[in-house]
mmCIF file of C-alpha atoms and ligand atoms in Angstrom:
data_model
loop_
_atom_site.group_PDB
_atom_site.id
_atom_site.type_symbol
_atom_site.label_atom_id
_atom_site.label_comp_id
_atom_site.label_asym_id
_atom_site.label_seq_id
_atom_site.Cartn_x
_atom_site.Cartn_y
_atom_site.Cartn_z
ATOM 1 C CA UNK A 401 25.477 -0.784 13.607
ATOM 2 C CA UNK A 402 24.590 -0.416 10.210
ATOM 3 C CA UNK A 403 21.985 -2.326 8.668
ATOM 4 C CA UNK A 404 20.804 -2.981 5.529
ATOM 5 C CA UNK A 405 18.697 -0.328 5.300
ATOM 6 C CA UNK A 406 17.328 3.021 7.602
ATOM 7 C CA UNK A 407 13.687 3.803 7.116
ATOM 8 C CA UNK A 408 13.312 7.058 6.178
ATOM 9 C CA UNK A 409 11.210 9.477 8.241
ATOM 10 C CA UNK A 410 10.661 13.424 7.078
ATOM 11 C CA UNK A 411 10.908 15.988 9.140
ATOM 12 C CA UNK A 412 8.559 15.764 12.333
ATOM 13 C CA UNK A 413 6.763 19.013 11.704
ATOM 14 C CA UNK A 414 5.862 17.758 8.769
ATOM 15 C CA UNK A 415 4.205 14.687 9.973
ATOM 16 C CA UNK A 416 2.899 16.219 12.928
ATOM 17 C CA UNK A 417 0.647 18.793 11.008
ATOM 18 C CA UNK A 418 -0.908 16.132 9.232
ATOM 19 C CA UNK A 419 -1.646 14.138 12.811
ATOM 20 C CA UNK A 420 -3.129 17.628 14.322
ATOM 21 C CA UNK A 421 -5.628 17.123 11.375
ATOM 22 C CA UNK A 422 -6.765 14.079 12.179
ATOM 23 C CA UNK A 423 -6.650 15.084 15.731
ATOM 24 C CA UNK A 424 -9.361 18.104 14.898
ATOM 25 C CA UNK A 425 -11.130 16.061 12.631
ATOM 26 C CA UNK A 426 -11.123 12.585 14.981
ATOM 27 C CA UNK A 427 -11.862 10.972 11.498
ATOM 28 C CA UNK A 428 -8.760 7.866 12.286
ATOM 29 C CA UNK A 429 -9.599 5.423 9.726
ATOM 30 C CA UNK A 430 -12.091 4.137 6.978
ATOM 31 C CA UNK A 431 -10.926 6.014 3.920
ATOM 32 C CA UNK A 432 -10.174 9.054 5.793
ATOM 33 C CA UNK A 433 -9.250 12.349 3.852
ATOM 34 C CA UNK A 434 -5.511 11.651 3.798
ATOM 35 C CA UNK A 435 -5.918 7.901 2.435
ATOM 36 C CA UNK A 436 -7.961 10.003 -0.275
ATOM 37 C CA UNK A 437 -5.172 12.802 -0.803
ATOM 38 C CA UNK A 438 -2.678 10.113 -0.396
ATOM 39 C CA UNK A 439 -4.214 7.934 -2.918
ATOM 40 C CA UNK A 440 -4.934 10.472 -5.640
ATOM 41 C CA UNK A 441 -0.897 12.043 -5.193
ATOM 42 C CA UNK A 442 0.528 8.461 -5.911
ATOM 43 C CA UNK A 443 -1.456 8.035 -9.187
ATOM 44 C CA UNK A 444 -0.520 11.777 -10.380
ATOM 45 C CA UNK A 445 3.020 11.257 -9.518
ATOM 46 C CA UNK A 446 3.152 7.340 -10.561
ATOM 47 C CA UNK A 447 1.066 7.999 -13.610
ATOM 48 C CA UNK A 448 -1.837 5.543 -12.809
ATOM 49 C CA UNK A 449 -5.270 4.976 -12.392
ATOM 50 C CA UNK A 450 -7.534 2.612 -10.431
ATOM 51 C CA UNK A 451 -4.884 2.758 -7.127
ATOM 52 C CA UNK A 452 -6.072 1.206 -4.013
ATOM 53 C CA UNK A 453 -4.061 1.615 -0.448
ATOM 54 C CA UNK A 454 -3.916 -1.637 1.977
ATOM 55 C CA UNK A 455 -2.842 -2.061 5.543
ATOM 56 C CA UNK A 456 0.076 -3.695 3.717
ATOM 57 C CA UNK A 457 1.707 -4.954 0.496
ATOM 58 C CA UNK A 458 0.699 -8.651 1.693
ATOM 59 C CA UNK A 459 -3.050 -7.675 2.343
ATOM 60 C CA UNK A 460 -3.187 -6.016 -1.367
ATOM 61 C CA UNK A 461 -1.439 -9.316 -2.982
ATOM 62 C CA UNK A 462 -4.201 -11.526 -0.714
ATOM 63 C CA UNK A 463 -6.775 -9.183 -2.357
ATOM 64 C CA UNK A 464 -5.710 -9.531 -5.661
ATOM 65 C CA UNK A 465 -5.318 -13.402 -5.401
ATOM 66 C CA UNK A 466 -8.736 -13.034 -3.569
ATOM 67 C CA UNK A 467 -10.042 -11.282 -6.999
ATOM 68 C CA UNK A 468 -8.758 -13.791 -9.533
ATOM 69 C CA UNK A 469 -10.511 -16.685 -7.393
ATOM 70 C CA UNK A 470 -7.127 -18.372 -7.151
ATOM 71 C CA UNK A 471 -8.076 -21.063 -4.807
ATOM 72 C CA UNK A 472 -6.929 -25.018 -6.209
ATOM 73 C CA UNK A 473 -5.891 -22.776 -9.027
ATOM 74 C CA UNK A 474 -2.391 -23.158 -10.972
ATOM 75 C CA UNK A 475 -0.134 -20.374 -10.738
ATOM 76 C CA UNK A 476 3.167 -20.408 -11.256
ATOM 77 C CA UNK A 477 5.473 -17.572 -9.249
ATOM 78 C CA UNK A 478 9.381 -17.097 -9.010
ATOM 79 C CA UNK A 479 11.239 -18.801 -6.735
ATOM 80 C CA UNK A 480 13.751 -15.875 -6.045
ATOM 81 C CA UNK A 481 11.957 -13.051 -3.679
ATOM 82 C CA UNK A 482 10.582 -12.519 -0.673
ATOM 83 C CA UNK A 483 8.817 -15.025 1.068
ATOM 84 C CA UNK A 484 5.421 -12.937 1.282
ATOM 85 C CA UNK A 485 5.019 -13.644 -3.024
ATOM 86 C CA UNK A 486 4.745 -17.579 -1.785
ATOM 87 C CA UNK A 487 3.072 -17.192 1.497
ATOM 88 C CA UNK A 488 0.412 -15.103 0.279
ATOM 89 C CA UNK A 489 -0.745 -17.263 -2.717
ATOM 90 C CA UNK A 490 -0.105 -20.509 -0.348
ATOM 91 C CA UNK A 491 -2.585 -18.103 2.258
ATOM 92 C CA UNK A 492 -5.180 -18.080 -0.388
ATOM 93 C CA UNK A 493 -4.747 -21.651 -1.335
ATOM 94 C CA UNK A 494 -3.368 -21.608 -5.013
ATOM 95 C CA UNK A 495 -1.483 -24.584 -6.428
ATOM 96 C CA UNK A 496 1.989 -23.461 -6.429
ATOM 97 C CA UNK A 497 4.515 -24.141 -9.037
ATOM 98 C CA UNK A 498 8.118 -22.507 -9.301
ATOM 99 C CA UNK A 499 9.166 -21.448 -12.696
ATOM 100 C CA UNK A 500 13.354 -20.931 -12.975
ATOM 101 C CA UNK A 501 14.439 -17.297 -13.079
ATOM 102 C CA UNK A 502 17.290 -15.693 -15.816
ATOM 103 C CA UNK A 503 20.804 -15.740 -14.788
ATOM 104 C CA UNK A 504 21.295 -12.598 -15.540
ATOM 105 C CA UNK A 505 18.061 -10.020 -14.853
ATOM 106 C CA UNK A 506 17.455 -12.246 -11.811
ATOM 107 C CA UNK A 507 13.544 -12.517 -12.508
ATOM 108 C CA UNK A 508 11.479 -15.044 -13.659
ATOM 109 C CA UNK A 509 12.962 -16.698 -17.289
ATOM 110 C CA UNK A 510 9.981 -15.868 -19.927
ATOM 111 C CA UNK A 511 12.133 -18.240 -21.839
ATOM 112 C CA UNK A 512 11.906 -21.575 -19.111
ATOM 113 C CA UNK A 513 8.053 -20.017 -18.907
ATOM 114 C CA UNK A 514 7.517 -20.094 -22.495
ATOM 115 C CA UNK A 515 8.955 -23.762 -22.345
ATOM 116 C CA UNK A 516 6.533 -24.501 -19.457
ATOM 117 C CA UNK A 517 3.178 -23.587 -21.561
ATOM 118 C CA UNK A 518 4.624 -25.022 -24.532
ATOM 119 C CA UNK A 519 4.758 -28.704 -22.374
ATOM 120 C CA UNK A 520 1.221 -28.286 -22.462
ATOM 121 C CA UNK A 521 1.076 -27.228 -18.582
ATOM 122 C CA UNK A 522 -2.346 -25.573 -18.062
ATOM 123 C CA UNK A 523 -1.856 -22.006 -15.923
ATOM 124 C CA UNK A 524 -4.420 -20.044 -14.607
ATOM 125 C CA UNK A 525 -2.047 -17.167 -13.428
ATOM 126 C CA UNK A 526 1.776 -15.725 -13.115
ATOM 127 C CA UNK A 527 2.794 -13.871 -10.597
ATOM 128 C CA UNK A 528 6.306 -12.555 -11.531
ATOM 129 C CA UNK A 529 8.409 -9.673 -9.571
ATOM 130 C CA UNK A 530 10.293 -7.100 -10.409
ATOM 131 C CA UNK A 531 13.615 -7.959 -8.519
ATOM 132 C CA UNK A 532 15.142 -5.405 -6.690
ATOM 133 C CA UNK A 533 12.927 -2.866 -8.437
ATOM 134 C CA UNK A 534 13.870 -4.456 -12.119
ATOM 135 C CA UNK A 535 11.385 -4.741 -14.203
ATOM 136 C CA UNK A 536 10.530 -8.344 -15.802
ATOM 137 C CA UNK A 537 10.045 -8.473 -19.517
ATOM 138 C CA UNK A 538 6.535 -7.099 -19.222
ATOM 139 C CA UNK A 539 6.304 -7.230 -23.307
ATOM 140 C CA UNK A 540 6.483 -11.117 -23.741
ATOM 141 C CA UNK A 541 4.960 -11.788 -20.810
ATOM 142 C CA UNK A 542 1.941 -9.797 -22.201
ATOM 143 C CA UNK A 543 2.539 -11.549 -25.275
ATOM 144 C CA UNK A 544 2.925 -15.103 -23.560
ATOM 145 C CA UNK A 545 -0.710 -14.227 -21.592
ATOM 146 C CA UNK A 546 -2.142 -13.139 -24.882
ATOM 147 C CA UNK A 547 -1.256 -16.710 -26.287
ATOM 148 C CA UNK A 548 -2.056 -19.081 -23.725
ATOM 149 C CA UNK A 549 -4.555 -16.717 -21.456
ATOM 150 C CA UNK A 550 -4.127 -16.728 -17.923
ATOM 151 C CA UNK A 551 -3.757 -13.725 -15.699
ATOM 152 C CA UNK A 552 -0.995 -11.896 -14.574
ATOM 153 C CA UNK A 553 -0.628 -10.920 -10.965
ATOM 154 C CA UNK A 554 2.715 -8.657 -10.658
ATOM 155 C CA UNK A 555 4.443 -8.290 -7.095
ATOM 156 C CA UNK A 556 5.788 -4.618 -7.687
ATOM 157 C CA UNK A 557 6.746 -4.860 -3.861
ATOM 158 C CA UNK A 558 10.192 -2.964 -5.165
ATOM 159 C CA UNK A 559 9.183 -1.472 -8.123
ATOM 160 C CA UNK A 560 7.199 1.695 -6.977
ATOM 161 C CA UNK A 561 9.140 4.136 -9.153
ATOM 162 C CA UNK A 562 10.396 1.824 -11.748
ATOM 163 C CA UNK A 563 9.607 2.434 -15.348
ATOM 164 C CA UNK A 564 9.440 0.488 -18.648
ATOM 165 C CA UNK A 565 11.211 1.990 -22.282
ATOM 166 C CA UNK A 566 7.922 3.918 -22.660
ATOM 167 C CA UNK A 567 9.178 5.540 -19.656
ATOM 168 C CA UNK A 568 5.453 4.556 -17.988
ATOM 169 C CA UNK A 569 5.214 3.148 -14.452
ATOM 170 C CA UNK A 570 5.316 -0.451 -14.445
ATOM 171 C CA UNK A 571 2.609 -0.338 -12.213
ATOM 172 C CA UNK A 572 0.573 -0.247 -15.158
ATOM 173 C CA UNK A 573 1.226 -3.561 -16.360
ATOM 174 C CA UNK A 574 -0.291 -6.972 -15.674
ATOM 175 C CA UNK A 575 -4.306 -7.542 -14.580
ATOM 176 C CA UNK A 576 -3.177 -6.534 -11.055
ATOM 177 C CA UNK A 577 0.317 -5.079 -9.747
ATOM 178 C CA UNK A 578 0.955 -5.235 -6.042
ATOM 179 C CA UNK A 579 3.509 -2.723 -3.977
ATOM 180 C CA UNK A 580 4.391 -2.477 -0.450
ATOM 181 C CA UNK A 581 4.756 1.000 1.793
ATOM 182 C CA UNK A 582 6.179 -0.926 4.486
ATOM 183 C CA UNK A 583 8.866 0.858 6.547
ATOM 184 C CA UNK A 584 11.839 -0.999 5.153
ATOM 185 C CA UNK A 585 10.564 0.227 1.379
ATOM 186 C CA UNK A 586 12.114 2.681 -0.933
ATOM 187 C CA UNK A 587 8.481 4.720 0.040
ATOM 188 C CA UNK A 588 6.594 4.053 2.848
ATOM 189 C CA UNK A 589 3.737 4.703 5.049
ATOM 190 C CA UNK A 590 5.124 2.814 8.162
ATOM 191 C CA UNK A 591 3.173 -0.495 7.037
ATOM 192 C CA UNK A 592 0.852 -0.229 4.313
ATOM 193 C CA UNK A 593 0.557 -1.292 0.456
ATOM 194 C CA UNK A 594 -1.694 -1.333 -2.374
ATOM 195 C CA UNK A 595 -2.419 -2.227 -5.614
ATOM 196 C CA UNK A 596 -3.920 -0.792 -8.854
ATOM 197 C CA UNK A 597 -6.283 -2.152 -11.105
ATOM 198 C CA UNK A 598 -5.949 -2.761 -15.247
ATOM 199 C CA UNK A 599 -9.677 -3.414 -14.666
ATOM 200 C CA UNK A 600 -12.250 -0.104 -12.635
ATOM 201 C CA UNK A 601 -14.696 -3.162 -12.159
ATOM 202 C CA UNK A 602 -12.198 -5.174 -9.875
ATOM 203 C CA UNK A 603 -10.804 -1.600 -8.479
ATOM 204 C CA UNK A 604 -14.101 -1.470 -6.786
ATOM 205 C CA UNK A 605 -14.524 -5.042 -5.176
ATOM 206 C CA UNK A 606 -11.096 -4.892 -3.886
ATOM 207 C CA UNK A 607 -12.060 -1.498 -2.542
ATOM 208 C CA UNK A 608 -15.495 -3.546 -0.594
ATOM 209 C CA UNK A 609 -13.444 -6.274 0.277
ATOM 210 C CA UNK A 610 -10.735 -4.048 2.309
ATOM 211 C CA UNK A 611 -13.650 -3.138 4.009
ATOM 212 C CA UNK A 612 -15.614 -6.496 4.975
ATOM 213 C CA UNK A 613 -17.065 -7.058 1.922
ATOM 214 C CA UNK A 614 -19.146 -4.350 2.688
ATOM 215 C CA UNK A 615 -20.662 -1.687 0.483
ATOM 216 C CA UNK A 616 -22.511 1.207 2.079
ATOM 217 C CA UNK A 617 -24.614 -1.389 4.366
ATOM 218 C CA UNK A 618 -24.515 -4.156 2.441
ATOM 219 C CA UNK A 619 -22.183 -7.270 1.958
ATOM 220 C CA UNK A 620 -22.275 -8.868 -1.654
ATOM 221 C CA UNK A 621 -19.287 -11.045 -0.549
ATOM 222 C CA UNK A 622 -17.030 -11.882 2.164
ATOM 223 C CA UNK A 623 -14.320 -8.942 3.128
ATOM 224 C CA UNK A 624 -11.458 -8.418 5.443
ATOM 225 C CA UNK A 625 -9.916 -5.554 7.039
ATOM 226 C CA UNK A 626 -7.426 -4.387 5.139
ATOM 227 C CA UNK A 627 -7.737 -0.606 5.394
ATOM 228 C CA UNK A 628 -4.989 2.014 5.743
ATOM 229 C CA UNK A 629 -5.040 4.331 8.609
ATOM 230 C CA UNK A 630 -5.330 7.561 8.667
ATOM 231 C CA UNK A 631 -2.137 8.006 10.908
ATOM 232 C CA UNK A 632 -0.102 5.560 8.456
ATOM 233 C CA UNK A 633 -1.546 7.550 5.343
ATOM 234 C CA UNK A 634 0.113 11.152 7.096
ATOM 235 C CA UNK A 635 3.009 9.351 6.967
ATOM 236 C CA UNK A 636 3.088 8.493 3.308
ATOM 237 C CA UNK A 637 2.076 12.312 2.640
ATOM 238 C CA UNK A 638 5.133 13.455 4.834
ATOM 239 C CA UNK A 639 7.532 11.530 2.658
ATOM 240 C CA UNK A 640 6.007 11.857 -0.774
ATOM 241 C CA UNK A 641 7.813 15.141 -1.522
ATOM 242 C CA UNK A 642 10.843 13.789 -0.754
ATOM 243 C CA UNK A 643 10.939 10.565 -2.628
ATOM 244 C CA UNK A 644 12.830 12.324 -5.833
ATOM 245 C CA UNK A 645 15.529 13.386 -2.971
ATOM 246 C CA UNK A 646 15.408 9.578 -1.760
ATOM 247 C CA UNK A 647 15.944 8.108 -4.834
ATOM 248 C CA UNK A 648 18.911 10.575 -6.072
ATOM 249 C CA UNK A 649 20.395 10.177 -2.846
ATOM 250 C CA UNK A 650 20.083 6.398 -3.030
ATOM 251 C CA UNK A 651 21.404 6.538 -6.953
ATOM 252 C CA UNK A 652 24.230 8.295 -5.854
ATOM 253 C CA UNK A 653 25.114 5.359 -3.327
ATOM 254 C CA UNK A 654 24.386 2.698 -5.985
ATOM 255 C CA UNK A 655 26.578 4.193 -8.652
ATOM 256 C CA UNK A 656 29.512 4.459 -5.769
ATOM 257 C CA UNK A 657 29.504 0.707 -4.870
ATOM 258 C CA UNK A 658 29.062 -0.006 -8.261
ATOM 259 C CA UNK A 659 32.388 1.901 -9.230
ATOM 260 C CA UNK A 660 34.303 0.923 -6.058
ATOM 261 C CA UNK A 661 33.339 -3.359 -6.152
ATOM 262 C CA UNK A 662 33.319 -3.373 -10.021
ATOM 263 C CA UNK A 663 36.018 -5.659 -10.165
ATOM 264 C CA UNK A 664 35.594 -7.368 -7.039
ATOM 265 C CA UNK A 665 31.615 -8.748 -7.795
ATOM 266 C CA UNK A 666 29.122 -8.727 -10.828
ATOM 267 C CA UNK A 667 25.747 -7.142 -10.475
ATOM 268 C CA UNK A 668 22.033 -7.691 -11.368
ATOM 269 C CA UNK A 669 21.517 -6.877 -15.399
ATOM 270 C CA UNK A 670 18.839 -3.494 -15.348
ATOM 271 C CA UNK A 671 16.357 -3.935 -18.452
ATOM 272 C CA UNK A 672 17.723 -1.564 -21.226
ATOM 273 C CA UNK A 673 16.042 1.988 -21.382
ATOM 274 C CA UNK A 674 14.297 1.285 -18.196
ATOM 275 C CA UNK A 675 14.997 3.227 -15.002
ATOM 276 C CA UNK A 676 14.640 0.596 -11.632
ATOM 277 C CA UNK A 677 13.468 1.912 -8.657
ATOM 278 C CA UNK A 678 16.716 2.361 -6.540
ATOM 279 C CA UNK A 679 15.311 -0.024 -3.429
ATOM 280 C CA UNK A 680 18.296 -2.203 -2.911
ATOM 281 C CA UNK A 681 22.141 -2.892 -3.015
ATOM 282 C CA UNK A 682 22.887 -6.555 -4.144
ATOM 283 C CA UNK A 683 26.263 -7.786 -5.258
ATOM 284 C CA UNK A 684 26.994 -10.990 -6.792
ATOM 285 C CA UNK A 685 29.765 -13.062 -5.304
ATOM 286 C CA UNK A 686 31.871 -15.635 -7.978
ATOM 287 C CA UNK A 687 31.132 -18.566 -4.898
ATOM 288 C CA UNK A 688 29.164 -18.990 -1.480
ATOM 289 C CA UNK A 689 32.370 -18.861 0.326
ATOM 290 C CA UNK A 690 33.191 -15.003 -0.808
ATOM 291 C CA UNK A 691 30.092 -14.134 0.372
ATOM 292 C CA UNK A 692 30.744 -15.919 4.051
ATOM 293 C CA UNK A 693 33.898 -14.450 4.385
ATOM 294 C CA UNK A 694 32.898 -10.966 3.108
ATOM 295 C CA UNK A 695 29.704 -10.780 5.039
ATOM 296 C CA UNK A 696 32.107 -11.993 7.939
ATOM 297 C CA UNK A 697 34.271 -9.453 8.250
ATOM 298 C CA UNK A 698 31.636 -6.816 7.754
ATOM 299 C CA UNK A 699 29.672 -8.194 10.481
ATOM 300 C CA UNK A 700 32.761 -7.899 12.694
ATOM 301 C CA UNK A 701 32.682 -4.195 11.954
ATOM 302 C CA UNK A 702 28.731 -3.969 13.195
ATOM 303 C CA UNK A 703 27.791 -3.751 9.461
ATOM 304 C CA UNK A 704 24.843 -6.292 8.591
ATOM 305 C CA UNK A 705 24.135 -6.807 5.282
ATOM 306 C CA UNK A 706 21.198 -9.490 4.320
ATOM 307 C CA UNK A 707 21.225 -12.206 2.279
ATOM 308 C CA UNK A 708 18.050 -11.159 0.189
ATOM 309 C CA UNK A 709 16.852 -13.938 -1.210
ATOM 310 C CA UNK A 710 18.188 -16.768 0.637
ATOM 311 C CA UNK A 711 16.851 -19.760 0.621
ATOM 312 C CA UNK A 712 15.212 -19.403 -2.308
ATOM 313 C CA UNK A 713 11.292 -20.111 -1.509
ATOM 314 C CA UNK A 714 11.316 -23.409 -3.301
ATOM 315 C CA UNK A 715 13.888 -24.473 -0.694
ATOM 316 C CA UNK A 716 11.864 -23.010 2.207
ATOM 317 C CA UNK A 717 10.815 -25.568 5.028
ATOM 318 C CA UNK A 718 6.961 -24.862 4.590
ATOM 319 C CA UNK A 719 7.506 -25.687 0.433
ATOM 320 C CA UNK A 720 9.861 -28.702 1.113
ATOM 321 C CA UNK A 721 7.538 -30.297 3.874
ATOM 322 C CA UNK A 722 4.939 -30.949 1.365
ATOM 323 C CA UNK A 723 7.360 -33.302 -0.670
ATOM 324 C CA UNK A 724 7.413 -31.863 -3.528
ATOM 325 C CA UNK A 725 10.579 -30.398 -5.123
ATOM 326 C CA UNK A 726 12.144 -28.652 -7.985
ATOM 327 C CA UNK A 727 14.755 -28.366 -10.179
ATOM 328 C CA UNK A 728 15.661 -24.753 -10.193
ATOM 329 C CA UNK A 729 20.002 -24.366 -10.807
ATOM 330 C CA UNK A 730 19.464 -20.857 -11.826
ATOM 331 C CA UNK A 731 17.191 -19.501 -8.730
ATOM 332 C CA UNK A 732 20.009 -21.563 -6.339
ATOM 333 C CA UNK A 733 22.928 -19.932 -8.164
ATOM 334 C CA UNK A 734 21.752 -16.316 -7.483
ATOM 335 C CA UNK A 735 20.335 -16.996 -4.457
ATOM 336 C CA UNK A 736 23.397 -18.585 -2.821
ATOM 337 C CA UNK A 737 25.797 -15.834 -4.194
ATOM 338 C CA UNK A 738 23.608 -12.440 -3.655
ATOM 339 C CA UNK A 739 24.062 -9.961 -0.752
ATOM 340 C CA UNK A 740 22.223 -6.455 -0.205
ATOM 341 C CA UNK A 741 24.730 -4.106 0.572
ATOM 342 C CA UNK A 742 23.472 -1.328 3.103
ATOM 343 C CA UNK A 743 21.350 1.750 1.160
ATOM 344 C CA UNK A 744 19.287 4.156 3.133
ATOM 345 C CA UNK A 745 18.981 8.294 2.795
ATOM 346 C CA UNK A 746 21.906 9.886 4.277
ATOM 347 C CA UNK A 747 24.598 7.083 3.670
ATOM 348 C CA UNK A 748 27.501 9.282 3.180
ATOM 349 C CA UNK A 749 30.185 7.967 0.340
ATOM 350 C CA UNK A 750 32.762 7.499 3.400
ATOM 351 C CA UNK A 751 30.738 4.657 5.123
ATOM 352 C CA UNK A 752 30.309 2.871 1.517
ATOM 353 C CA UNK A 753 34.100 3.428 1.054
ATOM 354 C CA UNK A 754 34.549 1.525 4.776
ATOM 355 C CA UNK A 755 32.010 -1.159 3.504
ATOM 356 C CA UNK A 756 33.973 -1.395 0.425
ATOM 357 C CA UNK A 757 37.253 -1.988 2.343
ATOM 358 C CA UNK A 758 36.228 -5.243 3.857
ATOM 359 C CA UNK A 759 36.183 -6.813 0.338
ATOM 360 C CA UNK A 760 39.296 -8.477 -0.441
ATOM 361 C CA UNK A 761 42.090 -6.856 -2.619
HETATM 362 C C1 LIG B 723 8.414 -6.774 1.170
HETATM 363 C C2 LIG B 723 7.589 -7.705 0.260
HETATM 364 C C3 LIG B 723 6.105 -8.286 0.410
HETATM 365 C C4 LIG B 723 5.260 -7.783 1.632
HETATM 366 O O1 LIG B 723 5.205 -5.904 1.965
HETATM 367 P P1 LIG B 723 4.672 -6.247 3.118
HETATM 368 O O2 LIG B 723 4.139 -4.620 3.056
HETATM 369 O O3 LIG B 723 5.810 -5.884 4.025
HETATM 370 O O4 LIG B 723 3.497 -6.718 3.482
HETATM 371 C C5 LIG B 723 6.058 -8.638 -0.348
HETATM 372 N N1 LIG B 723 6.787 -9.258 -1.683
HETATM 373 C C6 LIG B 723 8.097 -8.668 -2.054
HETATM 374 C C7 LIG B 723 8.326 -8.605 -2.899
HETATM 375 C C8 LIG B 723 8.372 -7.777 -0.789
HETATM 376 O O5 LIG B 723 9.671 -7.259 -0.866
#
């Protein structure tokens, strides 16, 4: 059976070495030495500051939304993302609106956003997603932020190694940028995530928030338990040295898929002069019927691609039950036609050939 992805596992000896250290210290969680080391090493590797590791990417989003006090505030996000983007916002009690995506990049459309803002809609925060690692138009978003005064929290769950036109890591964009270190992501700690804060004060508040709101023995705010454990950090440290190798291998696969499927399907348009994390292998069919045929054939051959992200978020039952509807034709069009093919470290060219042979001539 071949799934849409298979988690990368580092050499077991390497992981055990870190675990032995944990056994010796008996310091299992609460910002232990491995969590501290992983924080510094990710900061150095990516070129970011004020990074906080959390127990999941969703936790990082919730902390970010909490810090910006989004309860009952007006927030705009993209309808073409994983459900967690929406769910974390609703969990924090935000007033959520969707803005349509760009039909080429599949990211939140800055043109549509500008139209919404110019129509007089008051917006407190926007939550764009670097969908499938493709960087958003961060420059235009920053310009609109300047003009219309709102907070920007990026969901960078797919984009941990994505760089912009200036070769800077994309996590440097926005007020807060959240990422996921879940087992299915490009780089992982089994479960885990984190956020990068533009403001060092907010980084400090967030560090306290994930520790019940405590600073030392005193609490100055309510908090939650959102800490990463030492065992999770150990997995991250054991994988970090291999990250470049993992990326190279996935990029090889993406190029090979693109070459073999070039005349049969379309692809996401990646922003020029940027480098997108090779997180997924999404393809776009002309029609949903074609997608269904290929998916069925692949399933019969025990290959299980995934329809990320279908249905679009505004069409999820949890949203539609509130009797609110949105006209988001581009998101609906893309969501109906995108299929993510298997992409994981070690997948061979011959496996990719056999997947591509399931496509009609
Ligand atoms: C995976 C993902 C998340 C959630 O991350 P977890 O670490 O699984 O909580 C949030 N947003 C997007 C877009 C994701 O793909």
